[in-house]
Short mmCIF file of C-alpha atoms in Angstrom, two decimals:
data_model
loop_
_atom_site.label_atom_id
_atom_site.label_comp_id
_atom_site.label_asym_id
_atom_site.label_seq_id
_atom_site.Cartn_x
_atom_site.Cartn_y
_atom_site.Cartn_z
CA MET L 120 135.92 71.32 101.73
CA SER L 121 134.77 74.92 101.29
CA ALA L 122 132.30 75.83 98.02
CA ARG L 123 135.14 76.20 95.38
CA ARG L 124 133.89 79.78 94.50
CA ARG L 125 134.88 82.53 92.09
CA PRO L 126 134.86 86.35 93.67
CA VAL L 127 132.36 88.48 94.17
CA THR L 128 132.47 91.58 91.80
CA SER L 129 131.73 95.05 92.58
CA PRO L 130 128.35 96.19 91.56
CA SER L 131 127.99 97.56 87.69
CA ARG L 132 126.44 100.58 87.83
CA ARG L 133 122.97 99.96 85.00
CA THR L 134 122.65 103.17 83.09
CA PHE L 135 118.96 103.81 83.17
CA LEU L 136 117.48 104.55 80.38
CA GLY L 137 116.08 107.60 78.98
CA LEU L 138 111.93 108.04 80.19
CA LEU L 139 111.05 107.76 75.91
CA GLY L 140 113.71 105.24 75.96
CA SER L 141 111.40 102.43 74.50
CA SER L 142 114.21 101.39 71.45
CA ALA L 143 116.74 100.40 73.95
CA VAL L 144 114.55 98.45 76.03
CA LEU L 145 114.04 96.89 73.14
CA ALA L 146 116.99 96.38 71.66
CA GLY L 147 118.61 94.92 75.59
CA CYS L 148 115.44 92.46 75.89
CA ALA L 149 115.30 91.33 72.54
CA PRO L 150 116.04 87.48 72.07
CA SER L 151 119.33 87.77 70.19
CA ILE L 152 120.16 84.58 71.60
CA GLY L 153 118.54 81.36 68.87
CA ALA L 154 116.14 84.40 67.71
CA GLY L 155 113.24 82.28 66.20
CA THR L 156 114.31 79.39 68.04
CA ASP L 157 112.66 77.63 70.76
CA LEU L 158 115.08 75.79 73.49
CA ASP L 159 113.96 72.27 73.69
CA PRO L 160 112.69 71.42 77.38
CA ALA L 161 115.28 69.81 79.55
CA GLN L 162 114.40 66.00 79.42
CA PHE L 163 114.41 64.16 83.38
CA ARG L 164 117.22 61.61 83.62
CA GLU L 165 116.06 59.48 85.36
CA GLY L 166 117.69 58.99 89.17
CA SER L 167 120.73 61.07 90.87
CA TYR L 168 123.51 60.62 87.78
CA THR L 169 126.80 59.34 88.82
CA GLY L 170 128.51 59.56 84.78
CA PRO L 171 131.59 60.56 84.44
CA HIS L 172 133.19 63.64 85.93
CA GLN L 173 131.36 67.20 85.61
CA ARG L 174 131.25 70.57 86.33
CA LEU L 175 129.03 72.95 86.94
CA GLU L 176 128.70 76.32 86.30
CA PHE L 177 126.81 77.44 89.31
CA TRP L 178 125.91 81.38 88.99
CA ASN L 179 123.71 83.73 91.68
CA PRO L 180 122.80 87.32 92.94
CA PHE L 181 124.25 85.91 96.59
CA THR L 182 126.33 88.54 97.83
CA GLY L 183 125.06 89.77 101.24
CA GLY L 184 124.31 87.47 104.32
CA ASP L 185 123.25 84.95 102.63
CA GLY L 186 125.47 84.05 99.39
CA PRO L 187 126.86 82.41 103.00
CA ALA L 188 123.97 79.66 103.28
CA MET L 189 124.13 79.19 99.78
CA ALA L 190 127.17 78.76 99.24
CA ALA L 191 126.58 75.66 102.59
CA MET L 192 124.18 74.41 100.13
CA VAL L 193 127.13 74.10 97.29
CA ASP L 194 129.52 72.14 99.60
CA ALA L 195 126.69 70.01 100.99
CA PHE L 196 126.21 69.49 97.61
CA ASN L 197 129.40 68.43 96.56
CA ALA L 198 130.79 66.88 99.14
CA GLU L 199 128.01 63.82 98.66
CA HIS L 200 127.85 63.99 94.95
CA GLU L 201 131.81 63.15 94.20
CA ASP L 202 131.20 62.99 90.15
CA VAL L 203 129.60 66.82 90.02
CA ASP L 204 131.68 69.42 90.85
CA VAL L 205 129.55 72.44 91.13
CA VAL L 206 131.44 76.42 91.22
CA MET L 207 129.53 79.20 92.16
CA THR L 208 129.56 82.65 90.53
CA SER L 209 128.05 84.89 92.93
CA LEU L 210 127.21 88.69 91.29
CA ALA L 211 125.39 91.76 91.97
CA ALA L 212 122.32 91.03 90.44
CA ASP L 213 122.13 93.97 88.34
CA SER L 214 125.55 92.72 86.81
CA MET L 215 124.94 88.68 86.63
CA TYR L 216 121.64 90.10 85.19
CA THR L 217 123.54 91.91 82.14
CA LYS L 218 125.81 89.54 81.59
CA VAL L 219 124.43 86.15 81.57
CA MET L 220 122.58 86.33 78.82
CA PRO L 221 126.32 86.92 76.18
CA ALA L 222 127.81 84.35 78.81
CA VAL L 223 125.48 81.95 78.25
CA GLY L 224 126.17 82.50 73.90
CA ALA L 225 129.38 82.20 74.49
CA GLY L 226 129.06 79.49 76.22
CA VAL L 227 131.15 80.86 79.16
CA GLY L 228 128.15 81.36 81.75
CA PRO L 229 125.89 79.85 84.32
CA ASP L 230 124.80 76.07 83.32
CA VAL L 231 122.84 76.99 86.71
CA ALA L 232 121.20 80.08 87.45
CA ILE L 233 119.13 81.65 90.62
CA MET L 234 116.84 84.32 88.96
CA HIS L 235 114.34 86.54 90.97
CA LEU L 236 110.87 85.39 90.38
CA ASP L 237 110.42 88.80 87.68
CA GLN L 238 113.16 88.04 85.75
CA LEU L 239 111.91 85.08 84.41
CA ALA L 240 110.04 85.82 80.62
CA THR L 241 112.18 88.20 80.12
CA PHE L 242 115.31 85.39 79.78
CA ALA L 243 112.34 83.24 78.31
CA ALA L 244 111.98 86.02 75.63
CA ARG L 245 115.60 86.13 74.83
CA ASN L 246 116.33 81.93 74.42
CA THR L 247 118.48 81.68 77.27
CA LEU L 248 116.01 79.22 79.09
CA VAL L 249 114.97 76.05 79.20
CA PRO L 250 111.48 74.61 79.67
CA LEU L 251 111.79 73.13 82.56
CA ASP L 252 108.08 71.05 82.42
CA GLU L 253 108.91 67.84 82.32
CA MET L 254 112.03 67.62 83.98
CA ALA L 255 109.40 68.92 86.88
CA THR L 256 107.27 66.24 85.94
CA GLY L 257 109.52 63.40 86.08
CA LEU L 258 111.16 64.64 89.41
CA GLY L 259 107.43 64.13 91.68
CA VAL L 260 107.72 67.91 91.68
CA ASP L 261 103.88 68.83 90.66
CA GLY L 262 103.80 72.66 93.04
CA GLU L 263 101.92 70.44 95.86
CA ASP L 264 105.18 70.75 97.98
CA PHE L 265 105.47 74.88 97.36
CA VAL L 266 104.14 77.65 97.99
CA PRO L 267 101.08 78.60 95.62
CA ALA L 268 101.47 81.52 94.59
CA ALA L 269 105.37 81.67 93.83
CA TRP L 270 104.86 78.02 92.11
CA ASP L 271 102.03 79.33 90.37
CA ASN L 272 104.72 82.36 89.68
CA GLY L 273 107.37 80.92 88.28
CA VAL L 274 105.00 80.30 84.27
CA TYR L 275 105.48 81.99 81.38
CA GLN L 276 103.13 81.64 78.42
CA GLY L 277 102.10 79.03 79.49
CA VAL L 278 105.39 76.78 80.18
CA ARG L 279 107.03 76.34 83.66
CA TYR L 280 111.21 78.00 83.70
CA GLY L 281 111.84 78.27 87.17
CA ILE L 282 112.07 75.94 90.82
CA PRO L 283 111.17 78.01 93.83
CA LEU L 284 114.16 77.81 96.29
CA ASP L 285 112.18 80.43 98.62
CA PHE L 286 109.08 82.51 98.87
CA PHE L 287 109.26 86.75 100.66
CA THR L 288 108.03 89.93 101.06
CA VAL L 289 108.53 93.25 102.58
CA ALA L 290 107.45 93.27 106.83
CA GLN L 291 107.58 95.62 109.05
CA TYR L 292 110.04 95.55 111.77
CA TRP L 293 110.35 97.60 114.61
CA SER L 294 112.23 97.80 118.22
CA THR L 295 111.50 96.64 121.06
CA GLU L 296 112.63 98.96 123.18
CA ALA L 297 111.05 101.93 122.16
CA LEU L 298 108.19 100.22 121.30
CA ASP L 299 107.71 99.23 124.68
CA ALA L 300 108.92 102.60 125.81
CA ALA L 301 106.17 104.38 123.66
CA GLY L 302 103.48 101.96 124.96
CA THR L 303 102.56 100.90 122.06
CA PRO L 304 104.13 96.83 122.25
CA GLY L 305 104.02 95.71 117.93
CA PRO L 306 103.05 94.48 115.64
CA VAL L 307 102.10 97.36 113.11
CA LEU L 308 98.09 95.76 112.00
CA ASP L 309 97.08 98.75 110.09
CA ALA L 310 96.36 102.65 109.19
CA ALA L 311 95.31 104.00 113.03
CA GLY L 312 97.96 100.75 114.51
CA PHE L 313 100.30 103.32 112.53
CA ASP L 314 100.10 106.59 112.74
CA GLU L 315 99.29 105.52 117.02
CA THR L 316 102.85 104.16 117.42
CA ALA L 317 104.24 106.32 115.63
CA ALA L 318 102.77 109.40 117.31
CA ALA L 319 103.65 107.49 121.03
CA LEU L 320 107.45 107.17 119.61
CA GLN L 321 107.70 110.69 118.74
CA ALA L 322 106.74 111.14 121.76
CA SER L 323 108.96 109.43 123.86
CA GLY L 324 111.80 111.76 122.10
CA VAL L 325 111.99 109.59 118.14
CA ALA L 326 111.35 112.48 116.78
CA GLU L 327 110.96 110.90 112.92
CA PRO L 328 110.09 107.39 114.03
CA PHE L 329 109.69 105.65 110.72
CA TRP L 330 112.36 106.51 107.78
CA VAL L 331 110.51 106.95 103.98
CA THR L 332 112.14 106.44 101.04
CA PRO L 333 112.42 106.26 97.52
CA SER L 334 111.54 102.06 98.48
CA TRP L 335 109.24 100.35 94.69
CA GLN L 336 108.74 97.78 97.04
CA LEU L 337 107.11 99.68 99.80
CA PHE L 338 104.99 101.77 96.35
CA VAL L 339 104.50 97.80 95.30
CA THR L 340 102.63 96.75 98.58
CA LEU L 341 100.68 99.75 98.95
CA LEU L 342 99.48 99.81 95.49
CA ALA L 343 97.84 96.53 96.11
CA GLN L 344 96.38 97.51 99.16
CA PHE L 345 94.91 100.47 98.05
CA GLY L 346 93.15 98.12 95.45
CA GLY L 347 95.48 98.98 92.00
CA ARG L 348 98.26 97.04 90.00
CA LEU L 349 100.94 97.51 87.76
CA TYR L 350 99.42 95.75 84.35
CA ASN L 351 96.40 93.91 83.86
CA PRO L 352 96.33 90.27 83.87
CA GLU L 353 98.25 90.02 80.35
CA GLY L 354 101.07 92.41 81.01
CA THR L 355 99.44 94.32 77.40
CA VAL L 356 98.09 97.20 79.76
CA ALA L 357 100.42 99.65 82.30
CA GLU L 358 97.93 100.62 85.18
CA MET L 359 99.96 102.02 87.74
CA GLY L 360 99.24 105.57 87.54
CA SER L 361 95.37 105.13 88.29
CA ASP L 362 93.92 107.16 92.21
CA ALA L 363 95.56 103.42 93.60
CA GLY L 364 98.66 103.99 92.98
CA VAL L 365 98.12 107.96 93.83
CA GLN L 366 97.34 107.28 97.09
CA ALA L 367 99.90 104.29 97.86
CA LEU L 368 102.96 107.41 96.90
CA SER L 369 100.57 109.77 98.82
CA TRP L 370 100.93 107.99 101.56
CA MET L 371 104.62 107.10 101.52
CA VAL L 372 105.09 111.25 100.95
CA GLU L 373 102.74 112.20 103.90
CA GLN L 374 104.68 110.44 106.16
CA ILE L 375 107.01 113.02 105.13
CA GLU L 376 105.25 115.76 105.34
CA ARG L 377 104.21 115.25 108.78
CA GLY L 378 107.84 114.57 110.19
CA ILE L 379 107.62 111.14 110.19
CA SER L 380 110.48 110.22 108.57
CA PRO L 381 113.14 113.09 107.27
CA ALA L 382 112.67 113.74 103.37
CA GLY L 383 115.82 113.15 101.22
CA ALA L 384 116.61 109.59 103.09
CA THR L 385 118.20 106.89 100.98
CA ASP L 386 119.00 104.13 103.81
CA PRO L 387 116.71 103.05 106.49
CA ARG L 388 118.83 100.34 108.10
CA THR L 389 121.20 102.65 109.73
CA PRO L 390 118.52 105.04 111.49
CA PHE L 391 116.88 101.88 112.62
CA LYS L 392 120.43 99.77 114.31
CA ASN L 393 121.14 103.36 116.61
CA GLY L 394 118.21 104.05 117.95
CA SER L 395 117.21 107.86 114.97
CA ALA L 396 114.84 105.23 113.98
CA ALA L 397 111.95 103.01 115.53
CA LEU L 398 110.36 101.31 112.69
CA LEU L 399 111.55 99.80 109.46
CA ALA L 400 109.63 98.23 105.63
CA ASP L 401 112.47 96.06 104.51
CA LEU L 402 112.74 92.82 102.70
CA PRO L 403 113.79 89.96 104.31
CA ALA L 404 117.72 90.56 103.83
CA ALA L 405 117.51 92.54 106.97
CA ILE L 406 117.02 90.06 109.44
CA PRO L 407 121.40 88.51 108.90
CA ASP L 408 122.75 91.90 108.41
CA LEU L 409 120.49 92.92 112.10
CA GLN L 410 121.96 90.29 114.00
CA LEU L 411 125.62 91.07 112.29
CA THR L 412 125.89 94.21 112.75
CA ALA L 413 123.68 95.20 115.45
CA PRO L 414 123.81 92.61 118.11
CA ASP L 415 122.62 94.40 120.82
CA LEU L 416 119.13 95.94 118.73
CA ASP L 417 116.59 93.72 120.47
CA TRP L 418 112.96 93.95 117.15
CA GLN L 419 110.76 91.64 116.06
CA VAL L 420 109.43 91.72 112.89
CA ALA L 421 105.43 90.40 111.32
CA PRO L 422 103.89 91.15 107.92
CA PHE L 423 104.28 94.54 106.81
CA PRO L 424 100.66 96.60 108.52
CA GLN L 425 97.64 96.89 106.11
CA ILE L 426 97.29 101.40 105.53
CA GLY L 427 94.75 100.52 102.57
CA PRO L 428 90.95 99.05 102.84
CA GLN L 429 92.63 95.35 101.59
CA PRO L 430 95.50 93.25 102.68
CA GLY L 431 98.22 93.21 100.02
CA VAL L 432 101.74 93.54 100.13
CA PHE L 433 104.75 92.90 97.76
CA ALA L 434 106.48 89.58 96.89
CA ASN L 435 108.98 87.99 95.00
CA SER L 436 110.96 84.31 94.91
CA HIS L 437 114.43 83.17 93.66
CA ASN L 438 114.83 80.82 91.15
CA PHE L 439 116.66 77.73 89.80
CA VAL L 440 116.79 78.18 85.94
CA LEU L 441 118.78 76.35 83.58
CA THR L 442 120.44 77.45 80.56
CA GLY L 443 119.98 75.81 76.94
CA GLN L 444 124.29 75.45 78.03
CA SER L 445 123.09 73.03 80.89
CA GLN L 446 121.81 71.20 77.82
CA ARG L 447 125.64 70.50 75.71
CA ASP L 448 125.25 67.25 76.96
CA GLU L 449 123.16 63.70 78.54
CA ASN L 450 125.67 64.30 81.04
CA ALA L 451 125.58 67.87 81.52
CA ALA L 452 121.74 67.89 81.92
CA HIS L 453 121.95 65.03 84.06
CA ALA L 454 123.65 66.46 86.03
CA ALA L 455 122.44 69.66 86.28
CA GLN L 456 118.67 68.30 87.23
CA THR L 457 120.17 66.03 90.26
CA PHE L 458 121.79 69.14 92.12
CA VAL L 459 118.74 71.49 91.28
CA ASP L 460 115.96 68.61 93.16
CA TRP L 461 118.38 67.99 95.65
CA VAL L 462 118.86 71.69 96.57
CA SER L 463 115.27 72.40 96.23
CA ARG L 464 114.62 69.22 99.02
CA ASN L 465 117.19 70.31 101.13
CA SER L 466 117.34 73.88 101.53
CA ALA L 467 117.08 73.70 105.36
CA PRO L 468 121.15 75.64 105.18
CA TRP L 469 119.31 78.80 103.21
CA ILE L 470 117.03 79.50 106.43
CA VAL L 471 120.14 81.24 108.17
CA GLY L 472 120.31 83.47 105.39
CA GLY L 473 116.57 85.21 107.03
CA ASN L 474 114.51 83.44 103.98
CA THR L 475 111.43 81.75 103.48
CA PRO L 476 112.08 78.06 101.43
CA ALA L 477 109.11 77.81 99.06
CA ARG L 478 109.04 74.17 100.07
CA ALA L 479 106.49 73.39 103.24
CA SER L 480 108.62 70.08 104.26
CA VAL L 481 111.54 73.04 104.88
CA ARG L 482 109.26 75.24 106.72
CA GLU L 483 108.47 72.66 108.93
CA LEU L 484 111.23 72.46 110.53
CA GLU L 485 112.12 73.46 113.94
CA GLU L 486 115.20 75.19 112.12
CA PHE L 487 112.25 77.15 110.65
CA ARG L 488 110.01 77.43 112.88
CA SER L 489 111.88 79.11 115.85
CA SER L 490 113.18 81.45 113.15
CA PRO L 491 112.63 85.64 112.86
CA GLN L 492 111.39 84.43 109.44
CA ALA L 493 108.75 82.05 110.16
CA PRO L 494 105.75 84.75 111.46
CA LEU L 495 105.77 86.19 107.73
CA ALA L 496 105.03 82.16 106.11
CA THR L 497 101.16 82.19 106.72
CA GLU L 498 98.95 81.20 104.85
CA ASP L 499 96.90 84.83 105.15
CA VAL L 500 100.85 85.97 103.85
CA PHE L 501 100.98 83.61 100.69
CA ASP L 502 97.22 84.37 100.16
CA MET L 503 97.68 88.29 99.60
CA ALA L 504 101.00 88.09 97.89
CA ALA L 505 101.57 90.71 95.29
CA PHE L 506 103.73 89.58 92.69
CA LEU L 507 105.59 91.19 89.69
CA PRO L 508 104.20 90.18 86.57
CA GLN L 509 105.97 88.30 83.73
CA ILE L 510 106.49 90.75 81.14
CA PRO L 511 109.62 90.27 79.40
CA GLY L 512 112.16 93.56 79.66
CA SER L 513 110.02 94.08 83.11
CA ARG L 514 113.29 95.20 85.33
CA GLU L 515 113.72 97.59 82.28
CA ILE L 516 110.33 99.33 82.09
CA ALA L 517 109.90 99.24 85.96
CA ALA L 518 113.44 100.94 86.83
CA ASN L 519 112.25 103.37 84.10
CA THR L 520 108.82 104.14 85.11
CA PHE L 521 106.79 103.49 88.20
CA GLN L 522 109.86 103.29 89.93
CA ARG L 523 111.04 107.09 88.14
CA ALA L 524 108.63 108.53 90.11
CA VAL L 525 108.87 107.20 93.33
CA GLY L 526 111.67 108.76 93.54
CA GLU L 527 110.59 111.82 92.49
CA ALA L 528 108.34 112.20 94.78
CA VAL L 529 110.08 110.91 97.55
CA LEU L 530 113.19 113.30 96.98
CA GLY L 531 112.13 115.75 94.56
CA GLY L 532 109.34 116.45 95.31
CA VAL L 533 107.38 115.61 92.51
CA ASP L 534 103.12 115.14 92.43
CA PRO L 535 102.81 112.15 93.21
CA ALA L 536 99.74 112.29 90.41
CA GLU L 537 101.92 113.44 88.40
CA ALA L 538 105.26 111.50 88.55
CA LEU L 539 102.44 108.74 88.00
CA ALA L 540 100.48 109.49 84.98
CA PHE L 541 103.88 110.24 83.28
CA ALA L 542 105.32 106.94 84.46
CA GLN L 543 101.86 104.68 83.46
CA GLN L 544 102.43 106.79 79.62
CA THR L 545 106.22 105.24 78.71
CA ALA L 546 105.03 102.82 79.94
CA GLN L 547 102.33 101.87 77.91
CA ASP L 548 104.38 103.11 75.43
CA GLU L 549 107.13 100.48 75.88
CA LEU L 550 104.61 97.77 76.15
CA ASP L 551 103.21 98.74 73.29
CA ASP L 552 106.40 98.54 71.47
CA MET L 553 108.24 95.34 73.59
CA ASN L 554 104.95 92.89 72.60
CA GLU L 555 104.69 94.33 68.81
CA LEU L 556 108.48 93.70 68.55
CA LEU L 557 107.20 89.73 70.63
CA GLY L 558 104.34 89.28 68.04
#
């Protein structure tokens, strides 16, 4: 039996906000479902669900190589739990986040969903997600078996809204054939090593070995390495335009100015696959893509090199969440709890999608230890993780500020300091309005 899956929809193009679109951001993030009424926490129900047949709607943003891996887990769950039918719907992330709140409000959305860690605050503030503290405690889930940083960041305003499925970071990929031919076998460890490797590759015939695109994840990685952050810990002060931010964005632009990267690049994987590049900065989603579309390419992956004076790397996590719809009755709530707990504890199939399971007990399996991404799951990497903060509307603010600044500097030739200064002021205006709205 294969998982019941709705067809994947075409990605809807998000309407990007104007540079001073604070009111649009606020309107999009206003907690219009149950406004002023916090949802009751998910209560713990003893044992696995064995009641009347229960259908659960499960939405996730897995439209790439990770989709089949999640489908396999849904298949296995459905086969083992005859009283529950989980129907999986995969949507492009932007489309899913646009649709989930009105769908739940109308009672036709997901009972269970997967959300990126940095989205929890947004949908918690909208009263779309239910608190999970009581359920997690009853299940004996206290973070001990999870990547500490992923577990700790699943909380908004002191309340848990997410159960981590995985942990992922920006990583470095390299063509072993190209680096061996250049006499500089990977991995690259630091800025000096990067410069040496890039020069050796150019000397060996790879003219533009590392293609720089407007990757905001790479910017966040470098920002952390140069000692900066996007916002203060309270999420009330924008700090992306600091000296550290300028250094981070300037490093990206310098690779273009030095000829390490061509100008105007937007797709770093294709040149890596065809040999036009030999170094790649990407997320672990590149792993199944490279395996599928470049089967003859010999490559390896390792943590991203330390370009700045301190360790740091962009990190995120896919989290299980329960919507208010999942609590419509006792049976639905118990079935949803059973599904989340079972998949969390049996997430080994998730490995084939290039992912790092959040649970240590799963990472200890030989399946993971022998996987390409295993080098990305070390205590050093976990400790240097730079997660996006839990700020309501953070993705809208990001698209309007630092993500836009990265694009303007990398593709448009705008001075990094100028681009980030404007981004920081815009972000501050929107943070002030957001915090005033939420009181």
